[in-house]
Amino acid sequence: MSSANLTTEAPWVRRVLIAVALAFVTLFLLVPLVAVFWEALAKGWELYLAALVEPEAWSAIKLTLLTAAIAVPLNVVFGVAAAWAIARFEFRGKSLFTTLIDLPFSVSPVVAGLMYMLMFGANGWLGPWLAEHDIKLMFAVPGIVLATVFVTFPFVARELIPLMQAQGQDEEQAAMVLGASGWQTFWKVTIPNIKWGLLYGVILTNARAMGEFGAVSVVSGHIRGETNTIPLHVEILYNEYNFVGAFACASILALLALVTLLVKTLIEWRIARQREGAKERTLEARLAPASTH
Amino acid sequence: MTSRIVLSALVAFGLSAPVLADVTLLNVSYDVMRDFYKDYNPVFQKAYKAKTGEAVTIQQSHGGSSKQALSVVNGLPADVITMNQVTDIDLLADKGALIPKDWAKRLPNNSVPFTSTTVFLVRKGNPKNVHDWADLVKPGVQVIIANPKTSGNGRYAYLAAWGAALKQPGGSEAKARDYVSRLFKNVPVLDTGGRAATTTFMQRQIGDVLITFENEAEMISREFGRGSFELVYPKLSVSAENPVSLVDKVVNKKGSRKEAEAYLKYLWSPEGQEIAAKNYLRPQDKAVAAKYAAQFPPVKTFTVASVFGNWEAVAKKHFADGGVFDQIYAKK
Amino acid sequence: MSLLNRQHSVLPGFGLSFGISVVWLSLIVLLPFTALVLMSTKLGWSAFVATVGAERVIASLKLSFGASAVAALINAVFGFLLAWVLVRYPFPGKRLIDALIDLPFALPTAVAGIALTTLYAPNGWIGQYLAPLGLKVAFTPLGIVIALVFIGLPFVVRTVQPVLEDLEKELEEAATCLGASRGQIFRRVIFPAVLPALITGTTMAFARATGEFGSVIFIAGNIPLVSEIAPLIIISKLDQYDYLGATAVAVVMLGLSFVLLFAINAIQWWASRRHGGGR
């Protein structure tokens, strides 16, 4: 910390940069957010709360949370595996592989929904087979999960790859040389090193999973109280000129994003404390080796 | 490994669809019909219970008309489908063989329980003096229309304009085309849906005239206040028909034909027609129409079929890629 | 480093991690893509070319990719700046700003579009001050860029941020001790380390922007040849049950994005190999 003045800019540069960044955030993020809450509360708290406890809104909230709870872990497993393969090994076709992972970003969400429809819809490749066996994928929860997995597919991997590349693999190699097994190395060295990147990835995946509209809209069927997620419900309300309700539900998504960030901050704080605690304990242990187990 | 777990999890979810004791009907409808069915469903449920002792649960699904129809073709298990264009129901017969080709003959009035018509909304006091179609193409008049390529509302508006120009004294195909292309030169924003167009007009205060359905105008006045705009009926407009049908393939499989049929037939009952009239949809029932005559000024209307032949031809000629609508814009 | 990089016999798990990735990639991405591409081949070559070569389609593709590129560049500059400020400088309200960055993800895109239109329409909070200046934002291509900047921002910030956090200050300190100026350090030490992440983030923002629909339609105006984006063309084709035409445009969009992404990834891969030992 003593070297802080060596590795930072002159105060005026700092202030200008902060000011520019703040201005940008205000213009592009803060004002739209305020607009959402402004509209949501335009007719008072009672109407705002009423819009949220309404059964259809409630079922949309539950469905959204369920979808995220399934889609996020799936993509975390994939993302870590893909990042490990890409950042730690050289193989042919790596660029192609990386590009394919990115591809879901550039697909218009509507097209994503369409693709699944071409596969699983009643007239799709597997549609007749699914219908015969009474398996409902489209216009039901599995379809919504699939579409969500698709649109959030690259986040974790994309977050981890540059990070793991920047970190290099010296530490892992050292652990291996010292006799740790592959899994031990992974859990004890890699995961602690990438945890922030991973957490960002999870937060992004989660936020996007809850907010996705286009792809889900194609495969959901819009059955009220059953296959409507929050974003779909927002659209419905907006189209009913129920602006308060629409923005109230939208504000829930914004709040969920803020809550995930709060959770992240909490985790950060606890880990920092644990570390300090651990330091103290090792100190104590050193001072009185006999007293500890 | 992972993939197998994923698959089985997905399958398990698919199978765990809710099991309900009563018959459940899924009514797949388009955006604007929400308010009507919100009123209609409980009345039907009560009447049906009184008549048969059977309870029916009704689920609603709303969205863009064509998109909803496509979903049904792709497997959305709709017992009944209630749309705002004949093409959207024809699609079920053409693409999915879900209903017979002559579905329209199964219910009265070609399966159209109520109609609406395309009208103008102008700002308070009608500052631009808009009274008929010809006023819309005057320089300096901005008109808000939903995109005819993506919305039924926009399609009816386009067809109303075309038909009205065609039926003018001395009107011709070429003049209609010229009129419509001048009309769309006055359109600053093409929203993808009727409701979005309304928002542009009312909330953003863009444009001098909004072209939309009569029943929508009523909905707008409920939501935005009656004093903020005026309604103008053109001398000639289109009759917007709202066809309904049950989906044979689904009701046969589910065994819900009886209930679905009753649900649709009840639309023509005096009670059903009255709910329609209260939602500013023009009823087919003469007695109900007479009772609510005050809120439906007589308008000369034409049907799409009478001017354009059938919907399929309309779609092909006007709205398909490279069709008249595209050409209007390409010329600029 | 680059030598070790090629041996990498030390670390295990290639088979497992690669296997999981490939299976999942195939299931979720490749299989549906194949369905899409096969569908579009049903159209036949000449019809495909006619569909895609139509004036409106070309104009919309230009608009979508052009506006996305502009938005991605804006995001590269301001996203980097934001990440920098968030990682390096303490200031009041930092946590809040950090939290706000994810907002564009969490808000359903349609809500974002509506909120932005509310702000930038001629009678909106911001638009009313711009209108007298003759600056029209909503319902013009400028509005599209604004919406795309909004949805793309978190990509850049969230990719650059972890790398900046991991950057070892010792390097900078050493450089300072050796007499390097702040500008030199930035150019020679910080920027090269962050560059791969910055490219990744910008690429993701760009890729996401080309396909964006929900937030754009509200603010775009959707006038053919002027402010009609490619995804809208796809939707309007679907609304006419023109599956084949829709998939044709979708395939072209995908192809273009794929080529762009591939080129960027290749450059990055090449750069990281060249830069491999410079950590």
PDB file of N, CA and C in Angstrom, chain B residues 287-332:
ATOM      1  N   ALA B 287     -80.223  -8.028 -31.916  1.00  0.00           N
ATOM      2  CA  ALA B 287     -80.841  -7.415 -30.743  1.00  0.00           C
ATOM      3  C   ALA B 287     -79.799  -6.697 -29.900  1.00  0.00           C
ATOM      4  N   VAL B 288     -78.674  -7.361 -29.694  1.00  0.00           N
ATOM      5  CA  VAL B 288     -77.614  -6.740 -28.889  1.00  0.00           C
ATOM      6  C   VAL B 288     -77.073  -5.518 -29.616  1.00  0.00           C
ATOM      7  N   ALA B 289     -76.906  -5.639 -30.932  1.00  0.00           N
ATOM      8  CA  ALA B 289     -76.394  -4.521 -31.717  1.00  0.00           C
ATOM      9  C   ALA B 289     -77.324  -3.314 -31.581  1.00  0.00           C
ATOM     10  N   ALA B 290     -78.628  -3.584 -31.612  1.00  0.00           N
ATOM     11  CA  ALA B 290     -79.594  -2.490 -31.490  1.00  0.00           C
ATOM     12  C   ALA B 290     -79.483  -1.832 -30.128  1.00  0.00           C
ATOM     13  N   LYS B 291     -79.301  -2.653 -29.094  1.00  0.00           N
ATOM     14  CA  LYS B 291     -79.227  -2.130 -27.734  1.00  0.00           C
ATOM     15  C   LYS B 291     -78.024  -1.193 -27.573  1.00  0.00           C
ATOM     16  N   TYR B 292     -76.931  -1.540 -28.228  1.00  0.00           N
ATOM     17  CA  TYR B 292     -75.706  -0.747 -28.064  1.00  0.00           C
ATOM     18  C   TYR B 292     -75.456   0.179 -29.259  1.00  0.00           C
ATOM     19  N   ALA B 293     -76.503   0.426 -30.038  1.00  0.00           N
ATOM     20  CA  ALA B 293     -76.327   1.194 -31.275  1.00  0.00           C
ATOM     21  C   ALA B 293     -75.647   2.539 -31.017  1.00  0.00           C
ATOM     22  N   ALA B 294     -75.909   3.133 -29.876  1.00  0.00           N
ATOM     23  CA  ALA B 294     -75.388   4.472 -29.594  1.00  0.00           C
ATOM     24  C   ALA B 294     -73.859   4.509 -29.631  1.00  0.00           C
ATOM     25  N   GLN B 295     -73.226   3.419 -29.212  1.00  0.00           N
ATOM     26  CA  GLN B 295     -71.765   3.480 -29.159  1.00  0.00           C
ATOM     27  C   GLN B 295     -71.115   3.023 -30.459  1.00  0.00           C
ATOM     28  N   PHE B 296     -71.914   2.571 -31.408  1.00  0.00           N
ATOM     29  CA  PHE B 296     -71.347   2.157 -32.699  1.00  0.00           C
ATOM     30  C   PHE B 296     -71.942   2.987 -33.824  1.00  0.00           C
ATOM     31  N   PRO B 297     -71.364   4.152 -34.124  1.00  0.00           N
ATOM     32  CA  PRO B 297     -71.897   4.949 -35.237  1.00  0.00           C
ATOM     33  C   PRO B 297     -71.902   4.111 -36.508  1.00  0.00           C
ATOM     34  N   PRO B 298     -72.945   4.248 -37.307  1.00  0.00           N
ATOM     35  CA  PRO B 298     -72.971   3.444 -38.530  1.00  0.00           C
ATOM     36  C   PRO B 298     -71.801   3.840 -39.436  1.00  0.00           C
ATOM     37  N   VAL B 299     -71.060   2.861 -39.885  1.00  0.00           N
ATOM     38  CA  VAL B 299     -69.943   3.121 -40.788  1.00  0.00           C
ATOM     39  C   VAL B 299     -70.125   2.227 -41.991  1.00  0.00           C
ATOM     40  N   LYS B 300     -69.847   2.781 -43.149  1.00  0.00           N
ATOM     41  CA  LYS B 300     -69.861   1.929 -44.325  1.00  0.00           C
ATOM     42  C   LYS B 300     -68.558   1.124 -44.328  1.00  0.00           C
ATOM     43  N   THR B 301     -68.690  -0.188 -44.331  1.00  0.00           N
ATOM     44  CA  THR B 301     -67.470  -0.990 -44.332  1.00  0.00           C
ATOM     45  C   THR B 301     -67.494  -1.995 -45.481  1.00  0.00           C
ATOM     46  N   PHE B 302     -66.330  -2.443 -45.839  1.00  0.00           N
ATOM     47  CA  PHE B 302     -66.225  -3.546 -46.795  1.00  0.00           C
ATOM     48  C   PHE B 302     -65.439  -4.660 -46.127  1.00  0.00           C
ATOM     49  N   THR B 303     -65.686  -5.893 -46.544  1.00  0.00           N
ATOM     50  CA  THR B 303     -64.885  -6.989 -45.998  1.00  0.00           C
ATOM     51  C   THR B 303     -63.655  -7.185 -46.877  1.00  0.00           C
ATOM     52  N   VAL B 304     -62.659  -7.775 -46.298  1.00  0.00           N
ATOM     53  CA  VAL B 304     -61.427  -8.034 -47.049  1.00  0.00           C
ATOM     54  C   VAL B 304     -61.741  -8.917 -48.250  1.00  0.00           C
ATOM     55  N   ALA B 305     -62.595  -9.921 -48.021  1.00  0.00           N
ATOM     56  CA  ALA B 305     -62.904 -10.856 -49.102  1.00  0.00           C
ATOM     57  C   ALA B 305     -63.558 -10.143 -50.283  1.00  0.00           C
ATOM     58  N   SER B 306     -64.433  -9.149 -49.997  1.00  0.00           N
ATOM     59  CA  SER B 306     -65.182  -8.525 -51.088  1.00  0.00           C
ATOM     60  C   SER B 306     -64.288  -7.659 -51.975  1.00  0.00           C
ATOM     61  N   VAL B 307     -63.245  -7.099 -51.442  1.00  0.00           N
ATOM     62  CA  VAL B 307     -62.391  -6.210 -52.235  1.00  0.00           C
ATOM     63  C   VAL B 307     -61.142  -6.922 -52.747  1.00  0.00           C
ATOM     64  N   PHE B 308     -60.598  -7.780 -51.912  1.00  0.00           N
ATOM     65  CA  PHE B 308     -59.282  -8.337 -52.244  1.00  0.00           C
ATOM     66  C   PHE B 308     -59.324  -9.830 -52.600  1.00  0.00           C
ATOM     67  N   GLY B 309     -60.537 -10.404 -52.648  1.00  0.00           N
ATOM     68  CA  GLY B 309     -60.578 -11.846 -52.864  1.00  0.00           C
ATOM     69  C   GLY B 309     -60.370 -12.544 -51.532  1.00  0.00           C
ATOM     70  N   ASN B 310     -59.299 -13.275 -51.369  1.00  0.00           N
ATOM     71  CA  ASN B 310     -59.093 -13.909 -50.075  1.00  0.00           C
ATOM     72  C   ASN B 310     -57.782 -13.435 -49.449  1.00  0.00           C
ATOM     73  N   TRP B 311     -57.605 -13.818 -48.204  1.00  0.00           N
ATOM     74  CA  TRP B 311     -56.453 -13.341 -47.441  1.00  0.00           C
ATOM     75  C   TRP B 311     -55.136 -13.825 -48.019  1.00  0.00           C
ATOM     76  N   GLU B 312     -55.179 -15.034 -48.533  1.00  0.00           N
ATOM     77  CA  GLU B 312     -53.939 -15.587 -49.066  1.00  0.00           C
ATOM     78  C   GLU B 312     -53.418 -14.696 -50.198  1.00  0.00           C
ATOM     79  N   ALA B 313     -54.382 -14.300 -51.090  1.00  0.00           N
ATOM     80  CA  ALA B 313     -53.991 -13.442 -52.203  1.00  0.00           C
ATOM     81  C   ALA B 313     -53.473 -12.102 -51.694  1.00  0.00           C
ATOM     82  N   VAL B 314     -54.125 -11.581 -50.649  1.00  0.00           N
ATOM     83  CA  VAL B 314     -53.700 -10.306 -50.067  1.00  0.00           C
ATOM     84  C   VAL B 314     -52.259 -10.399 -49.587  1.00  0.00           C
ATOM     85  N   ALA B 315     -52.007 -11.462 -48.820  1.00  0.00           N
ATOM     86  CA  ALA B 315     -50.669 -11.608 -48.243  1.00  0.00           C
ATOM     87  C   ALA B 315     -49.632 -11.671 -49.346  1.00  0.00           C
ATOM     88  N   LYS B 316     -49.948 -12.430 -50.373  1.00  0.00           N
ATOM     89  CA  LYS B 316     -48.984 -12.627 -51.446  1.00  0.00           C
ATOM     90  C   LYS B 316     -48.720 -11.320 -52.192  1.00  0.00           C
ATOM     91  N   LYS B 317     -49.801 -10.617 -52.534  1.00  0.00           N
ATOM     92  CA  LYS B 317     -49.650  -9.440 -53.367  1.00  0.00           C
ATOM     93  C   LYS B 317     -49.058  -8.262 -52.592  1.00  0.00           C
ATOM     94  N   HIS B 318     -49.544  -8.050 -51.372  1.00  0.00           N
ATOM     95  CA  HIS B 318     -49.203  -6.812 -50.685  1.00  0.00           C
ATOM     96  C   HIS B 318     -48.060  -6.952 -49.679  1.00  0.00           C
ATOM     97  N   PHE B 319     -48.078  -8.031 -48.894  1.00  0.00           N
ATOM     98  CA  PHE B 319     -47.186  -8.049 -47.742  1.00  0.00           C
ATOM     99  C   PHE B 319     -45.998  -8.992 -47.877  1.00  0.00           C
ATOM    100  N   ALA B 320     -46.035  -9.868 -48.853  1.00  0.00           N
ATOM    101  CA  ALA B 320     -44.901 -10.782 -49.025  1.00  0.00           C
ATOM    102  C   ALA B 320     -43.672  -9.967 -49.415  1.00  0.00           C
ATOM    103  N   ASP B 321     -42.493 -10.579 -49.322  1.00  0.00           N
ATOM    104  CA  ASP B 321     -41.281  -9.864 -49.692  1.00  0.00           C
ATOM    105  C   ASP B 321     -41.336  -9.479 -51.159  1.00  0.00           C
ATOM    106  N   GLY B 322     -41.024  -8.235 -51.429  1.00  0.00           N
ATOM    107  CA  GLY B 322     -41.093  -7.742 -52.797  1.00  0.00           C
ATOM    108  C   GLY B 322     -42.512  -7.389 -53.209  1.00  0.00           C
ATOM    109  N   GLY B 323     -43.459  -7.522 -52.283  1.00  0.00           N
ATOM    110  CA  GLY B 323     -44.846  -7.176 -52.568  1.00  0.00           C
ATOM    111  C   GLY B 323     -45.033  -5.671 -52.612  1.00  0.00           C
ATOM    112  N   VAL B 324     -46.298  -5.263 -52.750  1.00  0.00           N
ATOM    113  CA  VAL B 324     -46.572  -3.843 -52.941  1.00  0.00           C
ATOM    114  C   VAL B 324     -46.002  -3.005 -51.795  1.00  0.00           C
ATOM    115  N   PHE B 325     -46.176  -3.493 -50.568  1.00  0.00           N
ATOM    116  CA  PHE B 325     -45.699  -2.705 -49.429  1.00  0.00           C
ATOM    117  C   PHE B 325     -44.193  -2.466 -49.512  1.00  0.00           C
ATOM    118  N   ASP B 326     -43.452  -3.497 -49.879  1.00  0.00           N
ATOM    119  CA  ASP B 326     -42.000  -3.338 -50.031  1.00  0.00           C
ATOM    120  C   ASP B 326     -41.678  -2.363 -51.163  1.00  0.00           C
ATOM    121  N   GLN B 327     -42.437  -2.468 -52.249  1.00  0.00           N
ATOM    122  CA  GLN B 327     -42.159  -1.610 -53.415  1.00  0.00           C
ATOM    123  C   GLN B 327     -42.354  -0.145 -53.089  1.00  0.00           C
ATOM    124  N   ILE B 328     -43.362   0.125 -52.250  1.00  0.00           N
ATOM    125  CA  ILE B 328     -43.614   1.510 -51.854  1.00  0.00           C
ATOM    126  C   ILE B 328     -42.360   2.110 -51.250  1.00  0.00           C
ATOM    127  N   TYR B 329     -41.700   1.330 -50.426  1.00  0.00           N
ATOM    128  CA  TYR B 329     -40.514   1.851 -49.765  1.00  0.00           C
ATOM    129  C   TYR B 329     -39.289   1.826 -50.670  1.00  0.00           C
ATOM    130  N   ALA B 330     -39.236   0.851 -51.554  1.00  0.00           N
ATOM    131  CA  ALA B 330     -38.076   0.737 -52.429  1.00  0.00           C
ATOM    132  C   ALA B 330     -37.985   1.937 -53.367  1.00  0.00           C
ATOM    133  N   LYS B 331     -39.156   2.507 -53.712  1.00  0.00           N
ATOM    134  CA  LYS B 331     -39.173   3.587 -54.692  1.00  0.00           C
ATOM    135  C   LYS B 331     -38.494   4.854 -54.201  1.00  0.00           C
ATOM    136  N   LYS B 332     -38.492   5.045 -52.909  1.00  0.00           N
ATOM    137  CA  LYS B 332     -37.984   6.302 -52.366  1.00  0.00           C
ATOM    138  C   LYS B 332     -36.570   6.619 -52.814  1.00  0.00           C
TER     139      LYS B 332
END
